[in-house]
Structure formats: structure tokens, C-alpha cells
Coordinates of C-alpha atoms in Angstrom, one line a residue:
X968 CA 105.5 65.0 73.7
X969 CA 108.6 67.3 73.2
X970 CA 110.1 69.3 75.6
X971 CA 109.7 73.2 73.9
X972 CA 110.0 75.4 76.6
X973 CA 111.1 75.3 80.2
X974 CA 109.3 77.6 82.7
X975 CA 111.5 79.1 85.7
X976 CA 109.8 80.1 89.3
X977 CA 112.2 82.6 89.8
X978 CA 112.7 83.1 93.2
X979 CA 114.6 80.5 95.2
X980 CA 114.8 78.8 91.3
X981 CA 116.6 80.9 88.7
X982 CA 117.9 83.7 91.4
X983 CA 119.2 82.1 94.9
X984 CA 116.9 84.8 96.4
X985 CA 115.1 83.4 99.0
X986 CA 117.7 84.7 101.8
X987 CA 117.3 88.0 100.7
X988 CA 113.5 87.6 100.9
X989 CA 113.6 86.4 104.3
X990 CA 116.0 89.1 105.6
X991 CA 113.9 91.8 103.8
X992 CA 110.8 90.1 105.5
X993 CA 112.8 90.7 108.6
X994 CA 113.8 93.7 108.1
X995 CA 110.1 94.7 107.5
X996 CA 108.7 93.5 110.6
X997 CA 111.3 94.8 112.9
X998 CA 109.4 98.3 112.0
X999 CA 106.7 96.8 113.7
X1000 CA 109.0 95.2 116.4
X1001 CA 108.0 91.4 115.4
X1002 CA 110.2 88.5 115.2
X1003 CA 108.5 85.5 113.1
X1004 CA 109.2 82.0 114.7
X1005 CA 111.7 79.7 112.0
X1006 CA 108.4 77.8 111.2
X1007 CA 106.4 81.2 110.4
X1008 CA 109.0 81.7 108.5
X1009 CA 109.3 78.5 106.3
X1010 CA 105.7 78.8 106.3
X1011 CA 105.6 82.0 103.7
X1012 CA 108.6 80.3 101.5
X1013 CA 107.4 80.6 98.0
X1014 CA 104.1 81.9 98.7
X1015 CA 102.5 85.5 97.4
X1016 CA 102.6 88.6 99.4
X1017 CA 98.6 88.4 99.6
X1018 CA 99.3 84.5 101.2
X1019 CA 102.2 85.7 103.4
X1020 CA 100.3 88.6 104.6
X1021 CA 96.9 86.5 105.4
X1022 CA 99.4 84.1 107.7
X1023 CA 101.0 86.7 109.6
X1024 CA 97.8 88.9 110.4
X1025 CA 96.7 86.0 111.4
X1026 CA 99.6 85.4 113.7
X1027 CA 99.7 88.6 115.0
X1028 CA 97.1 90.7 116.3
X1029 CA 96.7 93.8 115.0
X1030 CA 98.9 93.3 112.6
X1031 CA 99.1 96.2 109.8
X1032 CA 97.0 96.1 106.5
X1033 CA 98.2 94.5 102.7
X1034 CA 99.0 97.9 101.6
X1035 CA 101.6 98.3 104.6
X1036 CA 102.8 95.5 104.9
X1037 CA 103.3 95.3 101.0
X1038 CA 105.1 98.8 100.7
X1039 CA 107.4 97.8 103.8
X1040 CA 108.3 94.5 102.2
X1041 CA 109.3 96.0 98.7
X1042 CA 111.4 98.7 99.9
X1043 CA 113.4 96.1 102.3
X1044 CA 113.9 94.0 99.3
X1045 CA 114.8 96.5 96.8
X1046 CA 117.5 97.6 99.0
X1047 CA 118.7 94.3 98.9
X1048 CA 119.3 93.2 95.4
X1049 CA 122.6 93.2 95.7
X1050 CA 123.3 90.2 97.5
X1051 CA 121.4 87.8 94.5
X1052 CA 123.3 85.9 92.7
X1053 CA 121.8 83.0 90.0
X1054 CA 121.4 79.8 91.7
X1055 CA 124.5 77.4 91.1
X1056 CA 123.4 75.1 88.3
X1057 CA 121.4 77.7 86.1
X1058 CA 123.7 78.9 84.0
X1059 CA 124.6 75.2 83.0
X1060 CA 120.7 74.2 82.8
X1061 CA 120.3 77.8 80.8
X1062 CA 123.3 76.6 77.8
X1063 CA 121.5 73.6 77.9
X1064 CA 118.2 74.6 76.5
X1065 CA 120.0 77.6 74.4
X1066 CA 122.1 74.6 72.7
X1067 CA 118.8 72.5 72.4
X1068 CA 116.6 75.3 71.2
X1069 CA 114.2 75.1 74.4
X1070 CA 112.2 78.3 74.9
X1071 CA 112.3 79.7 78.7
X1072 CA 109.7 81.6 80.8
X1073 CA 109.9 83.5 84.0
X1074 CA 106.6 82.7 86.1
X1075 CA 106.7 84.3 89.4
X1076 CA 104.8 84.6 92.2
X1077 CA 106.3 88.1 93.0
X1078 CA 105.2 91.3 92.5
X1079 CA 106.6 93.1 89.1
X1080 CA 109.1 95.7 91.1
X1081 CA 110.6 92.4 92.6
X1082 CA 110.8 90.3 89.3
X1083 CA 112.2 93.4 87.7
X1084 CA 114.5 94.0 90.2
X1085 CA 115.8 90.5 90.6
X1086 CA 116.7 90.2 86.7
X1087 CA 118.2 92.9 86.2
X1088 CA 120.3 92.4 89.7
X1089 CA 121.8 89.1 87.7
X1090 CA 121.9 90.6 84.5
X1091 CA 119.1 88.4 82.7
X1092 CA 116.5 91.5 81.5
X1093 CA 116.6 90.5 78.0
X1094 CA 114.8 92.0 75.4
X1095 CA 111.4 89.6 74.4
X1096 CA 111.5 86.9 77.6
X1097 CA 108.5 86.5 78.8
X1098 CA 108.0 87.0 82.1
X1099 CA 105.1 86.6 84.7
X1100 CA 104.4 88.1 87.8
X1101 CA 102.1 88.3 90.8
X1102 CA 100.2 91.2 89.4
X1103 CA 99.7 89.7 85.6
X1104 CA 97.4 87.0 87.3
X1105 CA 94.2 87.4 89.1
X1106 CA 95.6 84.2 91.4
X1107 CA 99.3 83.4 92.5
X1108 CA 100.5 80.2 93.0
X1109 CA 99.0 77.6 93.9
X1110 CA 96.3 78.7 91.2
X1111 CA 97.6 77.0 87.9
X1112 CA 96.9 80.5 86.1
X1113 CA 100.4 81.7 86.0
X1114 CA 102.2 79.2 84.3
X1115 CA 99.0 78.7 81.7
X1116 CA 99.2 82.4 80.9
X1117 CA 103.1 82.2 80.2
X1118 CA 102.1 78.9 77.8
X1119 CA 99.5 81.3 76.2
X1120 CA 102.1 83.7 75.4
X1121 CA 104.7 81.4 74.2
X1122 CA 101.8 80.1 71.9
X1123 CA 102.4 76.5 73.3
X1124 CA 99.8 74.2 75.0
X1125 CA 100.7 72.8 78.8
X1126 CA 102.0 69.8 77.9
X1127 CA 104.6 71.3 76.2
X1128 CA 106.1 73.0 79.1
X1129 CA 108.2 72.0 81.6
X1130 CA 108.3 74.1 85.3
X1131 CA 111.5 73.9 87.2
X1132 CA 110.6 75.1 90.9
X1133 CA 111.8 74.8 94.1
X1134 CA 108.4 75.2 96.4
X1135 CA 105.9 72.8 97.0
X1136 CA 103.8 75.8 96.4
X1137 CA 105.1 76.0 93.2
X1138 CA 105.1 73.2 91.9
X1139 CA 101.3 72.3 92.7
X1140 CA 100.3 75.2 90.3
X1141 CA 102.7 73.5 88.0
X1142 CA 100.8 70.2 88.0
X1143 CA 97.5 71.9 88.4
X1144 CA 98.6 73.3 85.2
X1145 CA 99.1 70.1 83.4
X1146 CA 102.9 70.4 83.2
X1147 CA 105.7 68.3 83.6
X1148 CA 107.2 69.5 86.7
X1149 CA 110.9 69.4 88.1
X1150 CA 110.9 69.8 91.8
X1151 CA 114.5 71.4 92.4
X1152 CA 115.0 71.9 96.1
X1153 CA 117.3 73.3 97.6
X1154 CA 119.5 71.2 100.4
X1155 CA 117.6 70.9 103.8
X1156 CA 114.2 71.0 101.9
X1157 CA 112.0 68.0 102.1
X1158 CA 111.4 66.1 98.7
X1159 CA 108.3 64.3 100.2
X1160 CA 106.9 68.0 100.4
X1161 CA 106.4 68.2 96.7
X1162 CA 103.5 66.5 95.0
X1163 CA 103.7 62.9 93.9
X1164 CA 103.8 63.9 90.3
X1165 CA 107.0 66.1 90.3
X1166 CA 110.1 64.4 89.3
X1167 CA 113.0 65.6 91.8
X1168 CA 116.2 66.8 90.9
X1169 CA 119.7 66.8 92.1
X1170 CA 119.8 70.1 94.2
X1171 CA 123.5 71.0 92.3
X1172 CA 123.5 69.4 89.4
X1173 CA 119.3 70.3 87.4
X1174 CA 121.2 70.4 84.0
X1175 CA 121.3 66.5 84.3
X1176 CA 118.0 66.1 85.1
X1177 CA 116.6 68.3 82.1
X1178 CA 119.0 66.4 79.8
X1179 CA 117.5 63.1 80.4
X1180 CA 114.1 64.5 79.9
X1181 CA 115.1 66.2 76.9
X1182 CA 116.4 63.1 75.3
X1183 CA 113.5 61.1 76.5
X1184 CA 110.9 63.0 75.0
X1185 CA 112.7 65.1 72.5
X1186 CA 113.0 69.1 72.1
X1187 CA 111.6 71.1 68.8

């Protein structure tokens, strides 16, 4: 079936924002003088603030509530936006589709102020791209629900759709989703993570790997 639209996790995916996350979640915990173990912390990579909540106040005793812990996270980011930058590679994978006539989808598992934040930070709020966030789905990630709402709204069915991520997380919703799924990790991430189903691609050079899936099922 033709590729007709490619749908970005954005985080750690489209924007090379996954440091900034993890120095905002630091920044936020300090408040509360804790300092997360590099497993905690690899632990929480690409998961919702609900999930990454549930696994520290489980870590931690007495650890403060969602709405706390939510607020504190969100104002250490947005001071941070900054720093992003597009990950190296998706400009080249972004002409590629734009030359091949491939719609594109954000799908998140972020909150809105973050997806709104990080777009505009690169300079990709453009009018009419659809975008999904944490709070336009009753489940994040892992639940397929996010990327099936952004094929509802591009009027396409999942196997349409291709999701480019670079979470295990991620890309399990993808799959669960009935969608061809790029795993895209980034270097030090371990391919075998990813479910059997996603294809891997080089971490510097995705616009190959689209290509070839382009050409071997076609683009409308």
C-alpha cells in the first residue's frame, strides 16, 4: 500500500529534545532535592508525564502529586526551549516527502504547552499541520490512540501511515496502531529494544531509509 503520510514522535524524533527534557526533569526535582539514578532516568525516555510521574512516586517516598510535579516539569522546560534544535537528518527526510507529496503528522506524547513550545522553538508552527498531543488523547503512548486519531484527521486509514520514532515506547503504539513503523534511534540506544516489527534506521542518515520505502510501496 502507498506511503501517504509520515507521522513524527516529536520529541527525541523531529526536535533533538530529549536533553532538554532530561535537564528540565532535573531541574524539577532538585526543588525537591532528588537526584534520579541514570537508569531512572532512561526509564522515563519517551514516556508521558502521567507514566513518568507513576515511576518516580514510586521511587520516591513521598514524592509530590501529578499536578506538582506536572507544573514544575513545564516551567523547567519552557525555560529551556532554547537549546532545541531539529534533529540532524529531518530537514533532509522533511524535502523528501515535500518533493514526493507525503503528508506529515506531529503525534506526541507531550503535553500541548510542550508540543507548542517545541515547534515554534524550531520554527515549524505552520498553519494546518496536524498535530497531536498528550492531552488530545484519553491514553499516551503505548496506547495506539494517538497515532489513529492523527490518521482520522488526515482522513487516511493506518496502513497508510508511516511513524518515524525513536522510543520503544513509541513505536509499540505505532504497531499497535497497524502502522508501518521506522524505529530511528539515536546512537547509544539499543535496536533490540524496539519491537520485532519496526524496521530500524540509520541514526544520521532516516532520509535513506524512507526513500527505499517510498519507492517500494509507492507515495500518492
Amino acid at each position: 500500500m502507498p506511503v501517504k503520510a509520515v507521522l513524527w514522535d516529536l520529541d527525541g524524533t523531529f526536535v533533538d529534545s530529549e536533553p532538554t527534557h532530561n535537564r528540565a526533569l532535573l531541574d524539577a526535582l532538585a526543588a525537591w532535592s532528588i537526584r534520579p539514578s541514570e537508569a531512572l532516568q532512561r526509564k522515563v525516555v519517551g514516556t508521558s508525564m502521567e507514566a513518568t510521574h507513576a515511576v518516580l512516586a514510586e521511587a520516591y517516598a513521598g514524592f509530590p502529586d501529578l499536578g506538582r510535579f506536572v507544573d514544575a516539569k513545564l516551567k523547567a522546560y519552557v525555560a529551556r526551549v532554547g537549546e532545541l534544535r531539529l534533529r540532524r537528518g529531518v530537514a533532509d527526510a522533511e524535502g523528501l516527502l515535500e518533493a514526493r507529496g507525503v503528508s506529515r503528522a506531529i503525534v506526541s506524547n507531550s503535553d500541548r504547552i510542550i508540543v507548542d513550545a517545541n515547534l515554534a522553538a524550531v520554527g515549524k508552527s505552520i498553519p494546518g499541520l496536524i498535530t497531536i498531543s498528550r492531552n488530545d488523547v484519553r491514553k499516551g503512548k503505548p496506547d495506539p490512540g494517538p497515532y489513529l486519531r492523527a490518521a482520522y484527521l488526515l482522513h487516511l486509514s493506518p496502513p497508510d501511515c508511516v511513524v518515524v520514532e525513536d522510543s520503544p515506547v513509541g513505536a509499540a503504539a505505532g504497531v499497535a496502531a497497524g502502522m508501518k513503523v521506522v524505529a530511528w534511534p539515536e546512537h547509544g540506544s539499543d535496536p533490540l529494544a524496539f519491537p520485532p516489527e519496526a524496521q530500524i534506521a540509520d541514526p544520521v542518515d532516516l532520509r535513506a531509509t524512507l526513500a527505499a520505502l517510498i519507492d517500494a510501496t509507492g507515495a500518492v
